Tab-separated table of C-alpha atoms and ligand atoms in Angstrom:
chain	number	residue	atom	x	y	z
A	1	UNK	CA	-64.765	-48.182	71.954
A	2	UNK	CA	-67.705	-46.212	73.248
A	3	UNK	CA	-71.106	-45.472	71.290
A	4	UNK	CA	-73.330	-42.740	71.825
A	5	UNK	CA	-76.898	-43.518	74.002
A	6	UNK	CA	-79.609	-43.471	70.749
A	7	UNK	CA	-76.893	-46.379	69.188
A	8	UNK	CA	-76.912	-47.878	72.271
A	9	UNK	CA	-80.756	-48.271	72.955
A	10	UNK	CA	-80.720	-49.089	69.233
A	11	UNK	CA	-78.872	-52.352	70.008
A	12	UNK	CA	-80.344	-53.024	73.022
A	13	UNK	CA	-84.099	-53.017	71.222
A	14	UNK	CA	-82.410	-55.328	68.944
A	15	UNK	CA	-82.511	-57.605	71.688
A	16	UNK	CA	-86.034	-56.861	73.132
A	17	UNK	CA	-85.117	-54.549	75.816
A	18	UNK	CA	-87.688	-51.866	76.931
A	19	UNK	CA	-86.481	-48.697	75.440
A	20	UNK	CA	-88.586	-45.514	74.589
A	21	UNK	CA	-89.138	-44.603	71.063
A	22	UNK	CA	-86.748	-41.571	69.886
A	23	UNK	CA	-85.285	-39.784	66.958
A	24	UNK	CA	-81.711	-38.507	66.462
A	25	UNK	CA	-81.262	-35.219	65.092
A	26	UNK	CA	-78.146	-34.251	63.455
A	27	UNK	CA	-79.135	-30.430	62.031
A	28	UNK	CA	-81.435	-27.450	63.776
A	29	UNK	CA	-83.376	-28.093	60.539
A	30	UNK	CA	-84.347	-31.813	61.142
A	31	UNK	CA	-85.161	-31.024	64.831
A	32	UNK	CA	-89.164	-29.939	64.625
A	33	UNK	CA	-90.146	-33.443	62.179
A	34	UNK	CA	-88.246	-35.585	64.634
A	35	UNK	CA	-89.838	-34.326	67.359
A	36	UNK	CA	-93.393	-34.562	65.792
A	37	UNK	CA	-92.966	-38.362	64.907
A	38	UNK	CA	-92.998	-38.814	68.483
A	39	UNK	CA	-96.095	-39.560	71.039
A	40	UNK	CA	-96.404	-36.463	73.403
A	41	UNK	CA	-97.028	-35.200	75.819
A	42	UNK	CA	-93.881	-34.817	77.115
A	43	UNK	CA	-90.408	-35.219	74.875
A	44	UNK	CA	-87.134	-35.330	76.628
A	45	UNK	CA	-84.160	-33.775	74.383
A	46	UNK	CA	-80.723	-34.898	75.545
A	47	UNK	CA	-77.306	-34.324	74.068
A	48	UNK	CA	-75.464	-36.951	72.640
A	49	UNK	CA	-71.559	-37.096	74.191
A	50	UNK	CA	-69.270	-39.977	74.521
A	51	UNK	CA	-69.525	-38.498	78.595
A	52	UNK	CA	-72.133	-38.996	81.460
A	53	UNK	CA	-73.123	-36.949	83.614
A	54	UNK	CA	-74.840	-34.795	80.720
A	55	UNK	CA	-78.163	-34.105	83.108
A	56	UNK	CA	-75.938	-31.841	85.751
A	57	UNK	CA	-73.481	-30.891	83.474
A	58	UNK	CA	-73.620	-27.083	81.822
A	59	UNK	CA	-73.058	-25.132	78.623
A	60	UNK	CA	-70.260	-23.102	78.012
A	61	UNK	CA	-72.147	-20.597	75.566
A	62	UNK	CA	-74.689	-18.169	77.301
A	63	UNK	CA	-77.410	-19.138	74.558
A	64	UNK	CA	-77.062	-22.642	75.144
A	65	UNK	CA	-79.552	-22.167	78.112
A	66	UNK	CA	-79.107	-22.482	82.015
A	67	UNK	CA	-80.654	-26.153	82.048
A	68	UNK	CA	-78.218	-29.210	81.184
A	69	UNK	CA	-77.822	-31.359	78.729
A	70	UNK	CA	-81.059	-33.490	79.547
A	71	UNK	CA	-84.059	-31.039	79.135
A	72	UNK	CA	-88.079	-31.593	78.899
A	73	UNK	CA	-90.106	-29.994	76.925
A	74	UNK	CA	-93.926	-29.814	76.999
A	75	UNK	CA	-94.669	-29.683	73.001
A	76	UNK	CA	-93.377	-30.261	69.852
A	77	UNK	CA	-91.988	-26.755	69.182
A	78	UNK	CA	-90.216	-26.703	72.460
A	79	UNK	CA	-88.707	-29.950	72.068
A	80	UNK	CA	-87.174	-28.522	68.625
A	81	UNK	CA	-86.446	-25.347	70.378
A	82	UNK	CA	-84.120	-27.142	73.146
A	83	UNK	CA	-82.229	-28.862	70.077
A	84	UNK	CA	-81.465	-25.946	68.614
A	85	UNK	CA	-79.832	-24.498	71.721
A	86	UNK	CA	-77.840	-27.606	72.193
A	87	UNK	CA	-76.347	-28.220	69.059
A	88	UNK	CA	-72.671	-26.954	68.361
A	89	UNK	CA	-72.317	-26.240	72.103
A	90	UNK	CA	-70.100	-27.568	74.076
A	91	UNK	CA	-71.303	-29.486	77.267
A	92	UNK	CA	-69.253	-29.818	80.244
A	93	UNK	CA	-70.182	-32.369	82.945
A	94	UNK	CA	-67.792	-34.153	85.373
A	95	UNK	CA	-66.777	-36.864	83.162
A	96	UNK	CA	-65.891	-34.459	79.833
A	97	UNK	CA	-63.141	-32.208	82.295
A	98	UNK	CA	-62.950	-28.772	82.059
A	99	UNK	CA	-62.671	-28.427	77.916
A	100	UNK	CA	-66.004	-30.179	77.674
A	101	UNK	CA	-67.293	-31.967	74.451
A	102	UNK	CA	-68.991	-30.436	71.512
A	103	UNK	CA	-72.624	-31.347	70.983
A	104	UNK	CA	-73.260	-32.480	67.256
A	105	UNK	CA	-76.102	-35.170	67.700
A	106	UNK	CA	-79.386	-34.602	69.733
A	107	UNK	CA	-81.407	-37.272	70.716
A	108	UNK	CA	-85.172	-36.632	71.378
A	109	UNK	CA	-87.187	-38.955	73.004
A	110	UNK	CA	-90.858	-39.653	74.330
A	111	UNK	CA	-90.715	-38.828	78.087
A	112	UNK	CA	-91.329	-41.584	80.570
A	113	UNK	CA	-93.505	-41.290	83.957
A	114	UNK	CA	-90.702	-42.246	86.784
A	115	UNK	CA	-91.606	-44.052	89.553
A	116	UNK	CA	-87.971	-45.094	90.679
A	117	UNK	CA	-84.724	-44.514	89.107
A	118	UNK	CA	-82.466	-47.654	89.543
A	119	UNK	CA	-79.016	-48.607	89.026
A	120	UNK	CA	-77.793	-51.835	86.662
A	121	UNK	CA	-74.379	-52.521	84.937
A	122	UNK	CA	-72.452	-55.469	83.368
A	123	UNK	CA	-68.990	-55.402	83.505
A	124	UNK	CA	-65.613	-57.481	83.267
A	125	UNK	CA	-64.182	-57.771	86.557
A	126	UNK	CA	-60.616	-58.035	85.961
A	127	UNK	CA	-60.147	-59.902	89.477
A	128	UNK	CA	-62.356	-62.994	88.939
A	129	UNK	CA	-62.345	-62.875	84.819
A	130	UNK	CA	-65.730	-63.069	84.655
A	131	UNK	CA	-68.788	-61.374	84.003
A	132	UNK	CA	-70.384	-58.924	86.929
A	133	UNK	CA	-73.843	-57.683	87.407
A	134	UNK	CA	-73.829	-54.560	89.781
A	135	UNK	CA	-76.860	-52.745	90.661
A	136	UNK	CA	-78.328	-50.370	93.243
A	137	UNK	CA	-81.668	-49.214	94.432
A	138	UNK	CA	-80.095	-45.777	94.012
A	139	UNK	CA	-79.957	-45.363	90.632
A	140	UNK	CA	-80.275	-42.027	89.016
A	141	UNK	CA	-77.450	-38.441	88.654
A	142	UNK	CA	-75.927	-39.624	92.003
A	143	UNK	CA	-74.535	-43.212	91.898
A	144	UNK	CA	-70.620	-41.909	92.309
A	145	UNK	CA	-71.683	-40.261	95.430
A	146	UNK	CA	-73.991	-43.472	96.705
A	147	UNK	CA	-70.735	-45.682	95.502
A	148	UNK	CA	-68.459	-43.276	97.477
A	149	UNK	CA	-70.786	-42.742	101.441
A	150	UNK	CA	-72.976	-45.930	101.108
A	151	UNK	CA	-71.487	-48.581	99.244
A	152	UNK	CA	-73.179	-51.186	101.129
A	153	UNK	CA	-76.557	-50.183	98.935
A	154	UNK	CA	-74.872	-51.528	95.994
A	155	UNK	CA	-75.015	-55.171	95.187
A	156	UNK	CA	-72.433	-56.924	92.662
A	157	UNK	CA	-71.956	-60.867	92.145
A	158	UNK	CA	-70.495	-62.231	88.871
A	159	UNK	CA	-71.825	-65.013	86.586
A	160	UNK	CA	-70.074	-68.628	86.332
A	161	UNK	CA	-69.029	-68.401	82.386
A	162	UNK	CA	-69.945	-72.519	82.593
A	163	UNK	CA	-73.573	-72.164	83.236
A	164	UNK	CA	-73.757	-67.952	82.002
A	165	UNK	CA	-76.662	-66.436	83.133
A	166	UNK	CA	-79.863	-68.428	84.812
A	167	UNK	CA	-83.279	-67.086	85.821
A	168	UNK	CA	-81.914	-66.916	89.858
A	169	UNK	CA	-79.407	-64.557	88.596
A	170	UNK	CA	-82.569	-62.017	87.509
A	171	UNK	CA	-84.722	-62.558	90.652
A	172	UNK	CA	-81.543	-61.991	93.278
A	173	UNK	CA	-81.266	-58.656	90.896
A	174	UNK	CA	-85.213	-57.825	91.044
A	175	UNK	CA	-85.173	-58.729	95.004
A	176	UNK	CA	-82.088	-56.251	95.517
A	177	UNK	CA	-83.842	-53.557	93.420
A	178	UNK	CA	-86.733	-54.304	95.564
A	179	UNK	CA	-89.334	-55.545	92.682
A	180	UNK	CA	-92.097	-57.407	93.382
A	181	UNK	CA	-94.610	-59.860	91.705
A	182	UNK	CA	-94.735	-59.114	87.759
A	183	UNK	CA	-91.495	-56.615	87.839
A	184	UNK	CA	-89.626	-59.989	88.783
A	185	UNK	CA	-90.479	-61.484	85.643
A	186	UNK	CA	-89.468	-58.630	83.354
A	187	UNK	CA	-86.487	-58.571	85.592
A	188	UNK	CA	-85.512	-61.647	85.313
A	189	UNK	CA	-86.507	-61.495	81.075
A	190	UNK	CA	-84.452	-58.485	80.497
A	191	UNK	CA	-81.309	-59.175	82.288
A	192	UNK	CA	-81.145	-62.124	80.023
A	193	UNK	CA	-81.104	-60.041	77.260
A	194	UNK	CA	-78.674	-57.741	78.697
A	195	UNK	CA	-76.125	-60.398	79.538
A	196	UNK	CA	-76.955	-62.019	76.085
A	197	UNK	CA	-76.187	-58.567	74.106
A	198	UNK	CA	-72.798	-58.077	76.073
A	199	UNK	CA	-72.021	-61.688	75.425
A	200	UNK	CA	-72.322	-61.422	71.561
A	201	UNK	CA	-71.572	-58.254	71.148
A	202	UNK	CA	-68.274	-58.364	73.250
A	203	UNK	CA	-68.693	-55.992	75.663
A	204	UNK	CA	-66.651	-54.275	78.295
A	205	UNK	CA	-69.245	-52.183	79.683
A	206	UNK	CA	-73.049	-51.640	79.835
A	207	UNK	CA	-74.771	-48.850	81.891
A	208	UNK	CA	-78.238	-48.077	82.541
A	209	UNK	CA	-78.333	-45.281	84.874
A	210	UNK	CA	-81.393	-45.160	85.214
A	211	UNK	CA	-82.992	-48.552	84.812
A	212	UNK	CA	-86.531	-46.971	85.615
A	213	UNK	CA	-90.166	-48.247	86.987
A	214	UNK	CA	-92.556	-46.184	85.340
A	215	UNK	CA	-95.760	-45.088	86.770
A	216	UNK	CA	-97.442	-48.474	84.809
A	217	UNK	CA	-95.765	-50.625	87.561
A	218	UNK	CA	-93.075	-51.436	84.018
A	219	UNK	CA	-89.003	-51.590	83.913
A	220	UNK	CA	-87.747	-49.555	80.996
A	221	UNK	CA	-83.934	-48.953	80.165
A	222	UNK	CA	-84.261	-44.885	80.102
A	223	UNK	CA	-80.016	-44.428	79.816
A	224	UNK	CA	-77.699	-46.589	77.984
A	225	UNK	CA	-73.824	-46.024	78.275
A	226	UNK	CA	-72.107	-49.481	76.684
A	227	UNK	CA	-68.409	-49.762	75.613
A	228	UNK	CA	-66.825	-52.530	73.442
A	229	UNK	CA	-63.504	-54.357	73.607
A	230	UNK	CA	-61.833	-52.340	70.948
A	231	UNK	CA	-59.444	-55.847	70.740
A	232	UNK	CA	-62.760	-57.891	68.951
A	233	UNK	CA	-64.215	-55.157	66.806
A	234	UNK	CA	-62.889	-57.261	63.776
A	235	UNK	CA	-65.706	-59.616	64.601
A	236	UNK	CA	-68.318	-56.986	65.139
A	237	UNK	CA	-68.378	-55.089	61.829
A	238	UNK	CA	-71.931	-53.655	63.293
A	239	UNK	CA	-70.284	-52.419	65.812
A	240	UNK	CA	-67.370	-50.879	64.272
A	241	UNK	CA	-69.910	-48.773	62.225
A	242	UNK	CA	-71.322	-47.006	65.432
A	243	UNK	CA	-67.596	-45.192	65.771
A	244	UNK	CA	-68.385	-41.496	65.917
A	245	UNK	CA	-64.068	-40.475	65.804
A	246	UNK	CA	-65.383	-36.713	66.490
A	247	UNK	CA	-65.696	-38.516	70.150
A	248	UNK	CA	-62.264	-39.227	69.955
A	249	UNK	CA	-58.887	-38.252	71.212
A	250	UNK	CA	-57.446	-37.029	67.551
A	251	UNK	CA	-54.159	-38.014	68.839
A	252	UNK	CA	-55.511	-41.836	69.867
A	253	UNK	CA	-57.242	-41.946	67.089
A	254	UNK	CA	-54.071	-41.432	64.768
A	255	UNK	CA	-52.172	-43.735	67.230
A	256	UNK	CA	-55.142	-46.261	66.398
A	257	UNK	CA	-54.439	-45.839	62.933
A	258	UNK	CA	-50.867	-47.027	63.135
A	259	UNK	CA	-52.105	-50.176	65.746
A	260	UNK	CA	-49.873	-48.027	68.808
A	261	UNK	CA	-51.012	-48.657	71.607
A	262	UNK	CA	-51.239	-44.758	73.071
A	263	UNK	CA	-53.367	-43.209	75.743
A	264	UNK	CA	-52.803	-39.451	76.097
A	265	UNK	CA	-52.582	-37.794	79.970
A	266	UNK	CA	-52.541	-34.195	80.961
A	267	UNK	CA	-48.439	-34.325	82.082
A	268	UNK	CA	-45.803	-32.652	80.416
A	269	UNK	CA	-43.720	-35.714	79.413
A	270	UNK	CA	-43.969	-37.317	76.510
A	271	UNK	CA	-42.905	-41.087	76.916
A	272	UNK	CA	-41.872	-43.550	73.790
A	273	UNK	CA	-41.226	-47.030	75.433
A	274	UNK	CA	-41.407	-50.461	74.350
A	275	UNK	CA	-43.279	-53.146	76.233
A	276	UNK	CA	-46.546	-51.933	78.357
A	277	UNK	CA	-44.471	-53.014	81.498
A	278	UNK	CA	-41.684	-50.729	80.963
A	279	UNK	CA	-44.146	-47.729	79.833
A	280	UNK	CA	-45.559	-48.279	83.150
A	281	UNK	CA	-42.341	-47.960	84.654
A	282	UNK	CA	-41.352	-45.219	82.847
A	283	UNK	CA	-44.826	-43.154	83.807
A	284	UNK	CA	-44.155	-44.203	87.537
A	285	UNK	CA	-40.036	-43.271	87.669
A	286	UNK	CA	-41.220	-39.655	85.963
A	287	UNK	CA	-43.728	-39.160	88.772
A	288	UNK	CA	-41.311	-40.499	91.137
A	289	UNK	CA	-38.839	-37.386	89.780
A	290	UNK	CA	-41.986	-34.787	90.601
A	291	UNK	CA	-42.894	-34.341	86.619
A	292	UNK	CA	-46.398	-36.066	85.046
A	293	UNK	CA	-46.499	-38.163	81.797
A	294	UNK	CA	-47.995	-36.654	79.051
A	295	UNK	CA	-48.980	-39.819	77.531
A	296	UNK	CA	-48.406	-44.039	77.827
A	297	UNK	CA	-47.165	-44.983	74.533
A	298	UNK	CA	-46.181	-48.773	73.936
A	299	UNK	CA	-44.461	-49.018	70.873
A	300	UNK	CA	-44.824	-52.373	70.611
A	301	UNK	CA	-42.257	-55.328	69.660
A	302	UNK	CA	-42.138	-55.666	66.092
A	303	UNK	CA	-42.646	-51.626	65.230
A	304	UNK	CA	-41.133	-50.349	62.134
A	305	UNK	CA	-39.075	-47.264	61.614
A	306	UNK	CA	-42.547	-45.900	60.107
A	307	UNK	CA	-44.673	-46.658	62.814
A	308	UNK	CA	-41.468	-44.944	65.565
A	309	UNK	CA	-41.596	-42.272	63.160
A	310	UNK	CA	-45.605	-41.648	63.774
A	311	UNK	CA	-45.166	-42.347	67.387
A	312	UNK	CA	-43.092	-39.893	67.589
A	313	UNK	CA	-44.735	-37.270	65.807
A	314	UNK	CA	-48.052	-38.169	67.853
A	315	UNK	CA	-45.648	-37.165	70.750
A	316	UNK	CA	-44.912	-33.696	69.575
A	317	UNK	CA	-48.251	-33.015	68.308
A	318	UNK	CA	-49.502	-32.703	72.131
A	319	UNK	CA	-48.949	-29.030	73.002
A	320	UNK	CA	-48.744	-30.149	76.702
A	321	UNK	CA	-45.093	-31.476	76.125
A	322	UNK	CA	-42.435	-29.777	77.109
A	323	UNK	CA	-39.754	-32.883	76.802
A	324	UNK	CA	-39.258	-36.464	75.509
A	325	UNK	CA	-38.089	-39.275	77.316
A	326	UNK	CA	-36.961	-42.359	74.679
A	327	UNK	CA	-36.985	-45.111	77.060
A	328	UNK	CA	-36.438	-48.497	75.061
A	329	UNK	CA	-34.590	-51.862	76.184
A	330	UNK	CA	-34.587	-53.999	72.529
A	331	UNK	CA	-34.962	-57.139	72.883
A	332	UNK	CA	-37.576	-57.618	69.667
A	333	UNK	CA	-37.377	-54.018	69.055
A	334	UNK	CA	-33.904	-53.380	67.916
A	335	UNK	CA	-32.553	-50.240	69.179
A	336	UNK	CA	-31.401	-49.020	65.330
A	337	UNK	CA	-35.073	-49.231	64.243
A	338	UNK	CA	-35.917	-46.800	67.191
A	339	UNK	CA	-33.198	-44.552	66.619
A	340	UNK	CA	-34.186	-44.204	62.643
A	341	UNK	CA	-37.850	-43.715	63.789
A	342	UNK	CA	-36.886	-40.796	65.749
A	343	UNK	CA	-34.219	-39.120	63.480
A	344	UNK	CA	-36.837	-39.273	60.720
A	345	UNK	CA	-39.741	-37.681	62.233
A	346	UNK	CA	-37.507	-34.839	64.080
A	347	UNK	CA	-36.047	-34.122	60.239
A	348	UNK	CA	-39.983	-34.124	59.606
A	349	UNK	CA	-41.596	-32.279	62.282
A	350	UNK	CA	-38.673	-30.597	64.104
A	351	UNK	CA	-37.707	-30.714	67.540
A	352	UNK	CA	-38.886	-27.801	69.724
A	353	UNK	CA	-38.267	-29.572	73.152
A	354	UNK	CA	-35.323	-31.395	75.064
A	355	UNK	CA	-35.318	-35.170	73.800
A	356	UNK	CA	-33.480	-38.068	76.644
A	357	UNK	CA	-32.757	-41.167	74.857
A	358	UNK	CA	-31.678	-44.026	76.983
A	359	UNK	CA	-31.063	-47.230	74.519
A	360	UNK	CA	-30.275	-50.697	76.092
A	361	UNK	CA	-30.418	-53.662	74.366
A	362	UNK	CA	-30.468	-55.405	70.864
A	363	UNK	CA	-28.260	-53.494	68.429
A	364	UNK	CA	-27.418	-50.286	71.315
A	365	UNK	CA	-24.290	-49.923	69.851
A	366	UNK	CA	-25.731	-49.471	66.228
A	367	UNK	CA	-28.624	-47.255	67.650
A	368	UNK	CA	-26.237	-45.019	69.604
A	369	UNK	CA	-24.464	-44.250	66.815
A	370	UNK	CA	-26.882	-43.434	64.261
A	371	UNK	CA	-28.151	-40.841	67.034
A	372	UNK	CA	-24.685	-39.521	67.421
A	373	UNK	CA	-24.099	-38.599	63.982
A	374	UNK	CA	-27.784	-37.431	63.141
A	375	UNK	CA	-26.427	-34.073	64.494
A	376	UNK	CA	-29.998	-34.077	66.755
A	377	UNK	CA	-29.973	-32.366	69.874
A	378	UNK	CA	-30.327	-35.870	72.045
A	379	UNK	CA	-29.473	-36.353	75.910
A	380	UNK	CA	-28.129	-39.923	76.293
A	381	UNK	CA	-29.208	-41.857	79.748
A	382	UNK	CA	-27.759	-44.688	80.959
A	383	UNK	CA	-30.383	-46.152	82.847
A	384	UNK	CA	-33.861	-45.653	83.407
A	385	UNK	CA	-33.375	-43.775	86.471
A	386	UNK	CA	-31.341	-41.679	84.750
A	387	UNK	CA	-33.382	-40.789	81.946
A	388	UNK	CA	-36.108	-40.072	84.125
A	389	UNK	CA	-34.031	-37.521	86.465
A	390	UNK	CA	-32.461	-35.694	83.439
A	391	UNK	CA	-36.128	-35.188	81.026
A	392	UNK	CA	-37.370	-33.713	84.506
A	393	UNK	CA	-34.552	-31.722	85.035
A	394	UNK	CA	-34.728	-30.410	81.500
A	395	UNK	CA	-38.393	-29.567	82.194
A	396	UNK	CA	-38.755	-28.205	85.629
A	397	UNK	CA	-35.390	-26.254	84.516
B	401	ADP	P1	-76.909	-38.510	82.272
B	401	ADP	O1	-76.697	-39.784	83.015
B	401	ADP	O2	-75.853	-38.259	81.251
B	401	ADP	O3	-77.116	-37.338	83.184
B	401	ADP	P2	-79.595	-39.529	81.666
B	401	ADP	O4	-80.023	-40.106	80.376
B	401	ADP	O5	-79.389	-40.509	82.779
B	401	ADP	O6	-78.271	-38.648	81.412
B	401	ADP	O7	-80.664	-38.441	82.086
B	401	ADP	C1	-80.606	-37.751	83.315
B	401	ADP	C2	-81.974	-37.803	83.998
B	401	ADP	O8	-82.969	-37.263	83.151
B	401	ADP	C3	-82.452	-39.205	84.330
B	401	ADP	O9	-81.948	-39.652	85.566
B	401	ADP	C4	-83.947	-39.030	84.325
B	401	ADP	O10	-84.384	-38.558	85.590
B	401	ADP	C5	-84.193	-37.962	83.295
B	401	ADP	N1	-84.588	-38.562	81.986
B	401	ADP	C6	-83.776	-39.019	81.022
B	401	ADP	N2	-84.460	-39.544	79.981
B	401	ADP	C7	-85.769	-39.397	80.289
B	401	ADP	C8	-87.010	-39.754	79.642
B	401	ADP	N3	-87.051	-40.340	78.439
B	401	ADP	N4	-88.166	-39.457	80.286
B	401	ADP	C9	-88.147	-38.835	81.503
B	401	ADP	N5	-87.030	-38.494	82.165
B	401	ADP	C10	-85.849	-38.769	81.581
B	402	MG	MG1	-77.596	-41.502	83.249
C-alpha cells in the first residue's frame, strides 16, 4: 500500500526526521490560508500522486500550466495560484503511463535552500531477506538514469536483523554521501530513525529522493515516497487510515475487497487460475502463444463460488479483454466450485468474449458437467498448452 508524500513526511516527523513544515490543500478555496500559515519567502506547491517523477512530468489540460507538478512560487498569492492550476488535472510523469493520475490533493510547503540533492532508500531485498540501505551522491529527478550509465555511484549493503541498525551503519552512509564533521552525526541520528520507522511500521519501501543539504550545512528529508506490506496492515490501523483508494486500481481495489489476490496488466487476456505458481505459468504459456495477459489473478485455495463469481466479473469489467482463459488444476479448489463461480457471474454480467476452460483435478468430472449443461458458450482445453493456444487463437482470430 502506498501513501501520498505530506502522509509520508507526517510519519516520518513522528519519528524526528527533518522535514519542512507544509499544509495540504484539498479545495482551490483552502489554497491562499494554507499557504499563508507558512514562513516565506519561497513556498514550493507540489501535487500529490501515488507516482514519482511529478517534477518532470506534465499536465494534460492547457490551463494546468507548462511547469510540472513541483512548482515555486515567490509569495503567498502565487503559491495559491499554482494550486489552483493543479487541482483536478491530471499529471502525467513516467511512472503514472500515458493516462496519467488525477490531481485531488496539493501539498504546499516552505521552500528549502539546496546545497546537494542526495539519494537514500530502505528496502527488502528479496535475495538476502533482509533489510537494505541504498543511497547515492546523485540524488535528485535523475536517479533511474544514474542507476542505469553509472551504477557504480550507488552504494547498497543490508543490515544483520540480529544486531538491526548500529551507528557504523550511518557513518559508512554519511562517508558515501560524502558528509563531513557535524552532517555525520545527523546522518548517523536520522538513519536510525528511518530504519526504526520502517521497522515498526512494516515497511516495504522508503524513498527520499532528495535527501537534501541545505545551504545551513543541515540534512533535511525534502521527498518522501514509502510503501507498506499490504500483508501487516491489520497491525497498523494508523496506517491503514492513510489509504487514499482514488490512488487505486478500481479493479484491485474490488479484488482487495474479496481478499483475491489480482494485479491488472495492459494484455488482452484475462486469466482465472488457482495457485500463484500456475498463474505465473499461465501469464508465461499466453506470451509464449504471442498474446499478453490482461491481468494475474490467483484465486486462491479455499475460494467460494462467491468469491469465483467476483473474480470473474473483475475479469470482464477490464475493457482491455478480448478473451478468458479458466486455467484451474483442483486440488483444494474443487473444480465444481469454479465452474458454479463462472456460470453465475456470466448469467450476471454476460459474456461478450470467447471463454477457454481447461479443468483438471478434484471433482473435473462434476465441474465439466455443470459447464456442459449451463448452455454457456465455453471452449474446453485439455491441457494448459492447449488452453493457452486456443484463447490466443480466439483472440488474434
Ligand atoms: P518528484 O520526485 O516526484 O519529481 P520531488 O519532491 O522530488 O518530486 O521534487 C522535485 C524537485 O523539486 C526536487 O528534486 C527539488 O529539487 C525540488 N523541491 C521539492 N521540494 C522542494 C522544497 N521544499 N524546497 C525546494 N525545492 C524543492
Ligand atoms: Mg523526488
Amino acid at each position: 500500500m502506498n501513501i501520498h508524500e505530506y502522509q509520508a513526511k507526517q510519519l516520518l516527523r513522528s519519528y524526528g526526521a527533518p522535514v519542512s513544515d507544509g499544509r495540504v490543500v484539498l479545495r482551490a478555496e483552502e489554497a491562499k490560508t494554507a499557504a499563508g500559515g507558512l514562513d516565506g519567502p519561497l513556498w514550493v506547491v507540489k501535487a500529490q500522486i501515488h507516482a514519482g517523477g511529478r517534477g518532470k512530468g506534465s499536465f494534460k489540460e492547457a490551463d494546468a500550466g507548462e511547469k510540472g507538478g513541483v512548482r515555486l512560487a515567490k509569495s503567498v498569492e502565487e503559491a495559491a495560484e499554482e494550486a489552483k492550476k493543479m487541482l483536478g488535472k491530471t499529471l502525467v510523469t513516467h511512472q503514472t503511463g500515458p493516462a496519467g493520475k488525477q490531481v485531488n490533493r496539493i501539498y504546499i510547503e516552505e521552500g528549502s535552500d539546496i546545497e546537494t540533492e542526495l539519494y537514500l532508500a530502505l528496502l527488502v531485498d528479496r535475495v538476502t531477506s533482509r533489510v537494505s540501505f541504498v543511497c547515492s551522491t546523485e540524488g535528485g529527478m535523475d536517479i533511474e538514469e544514474v542507476a542505469a550509465s553509472t551504477p557504480e555511484k550507488i552504494l547498497s549493503f543490508s543490515v544483520d536483523p540480529a544486531t538491526g541498525y548500529q551507528a557504523f551503519h550511518g557513518r559508512r552512509i554519511a562517508f558515501a554521501l560524502g558528509l563531513e564533521g557535524a552532517q555525520v552525526k545527523q546522518c548517523v541520528k536520522l538513519m536510525g530513525q528511518l530504519y526504526t520507522a520502517f521497522i515498526e511500521r512494516d515497511m516495504e519501501m522508503l524513498e527520499i529522493n532528495p535527501l537534501i543539504v541545505t545551504d545551513k550545512g543541515d540534512l533535511k528529508v525534502l521527498d518522501a515516497k514509502l510503501s507498506f506490506d499490504g500483508n501487516a496492515l491489520y497491525r497498523q490501523s494508523d496506517v491503514a487510515e492513510l489509504r487514499d483508494e482514488t490512488e487505486e486500481d478500481p479493479k484491485e481495489l474490488q479484488a482487495s475487497k474479496y481478499d483475491l489476490n489480482y494485479i491488472a496488466l495492459d494484455g488482452e487476456i484475462g486469466c482465472m487460475v488457482n495457485g500463484a505458481g500456475l498463474a505465473m505459468a499461465t501469464m508465461d504459456i499466453i506470451k509464449l502463444n504471442g498474446a499478453e495477459p490482461a491481468n494475474f489473478l490467483d484465486v486462491g485455495g479455499g475460494a467460494t463460488k462467491e468469491k469465483v463469481t467476483e473474480a470473474f466479473k473483475i475479469i470482464t469489467s477490464d475493457k482491455n479483454v478480448k478473451g478468458i482463459l479458466v486455467n484451474i488444476f483442483g486440488g483444494i479448489m474443487r473444480c465444481d466450485v469454479i465452474a458454479e463461480g463462472v456460470i453465475a457471474a456470466v448469467k450476471e454480467v454476460g459474456l461478450q468474449v470467447p471463454l477457454v476452460v481447461r479443468l483438471e483435478g478434484t471433482n473435473v468430472e462434476q465441474g465439466k458437467k455443470l459447464i456442459n449443461e449451463s448452455g454457456l458458450n465455453v471452449i474446453a482445453a485439455d491441457d494448459l498448452k492447449d488452453g493457452a493456444q486456443k484463447i490466443v487463437a480466439e483472440v488474434k482470430g
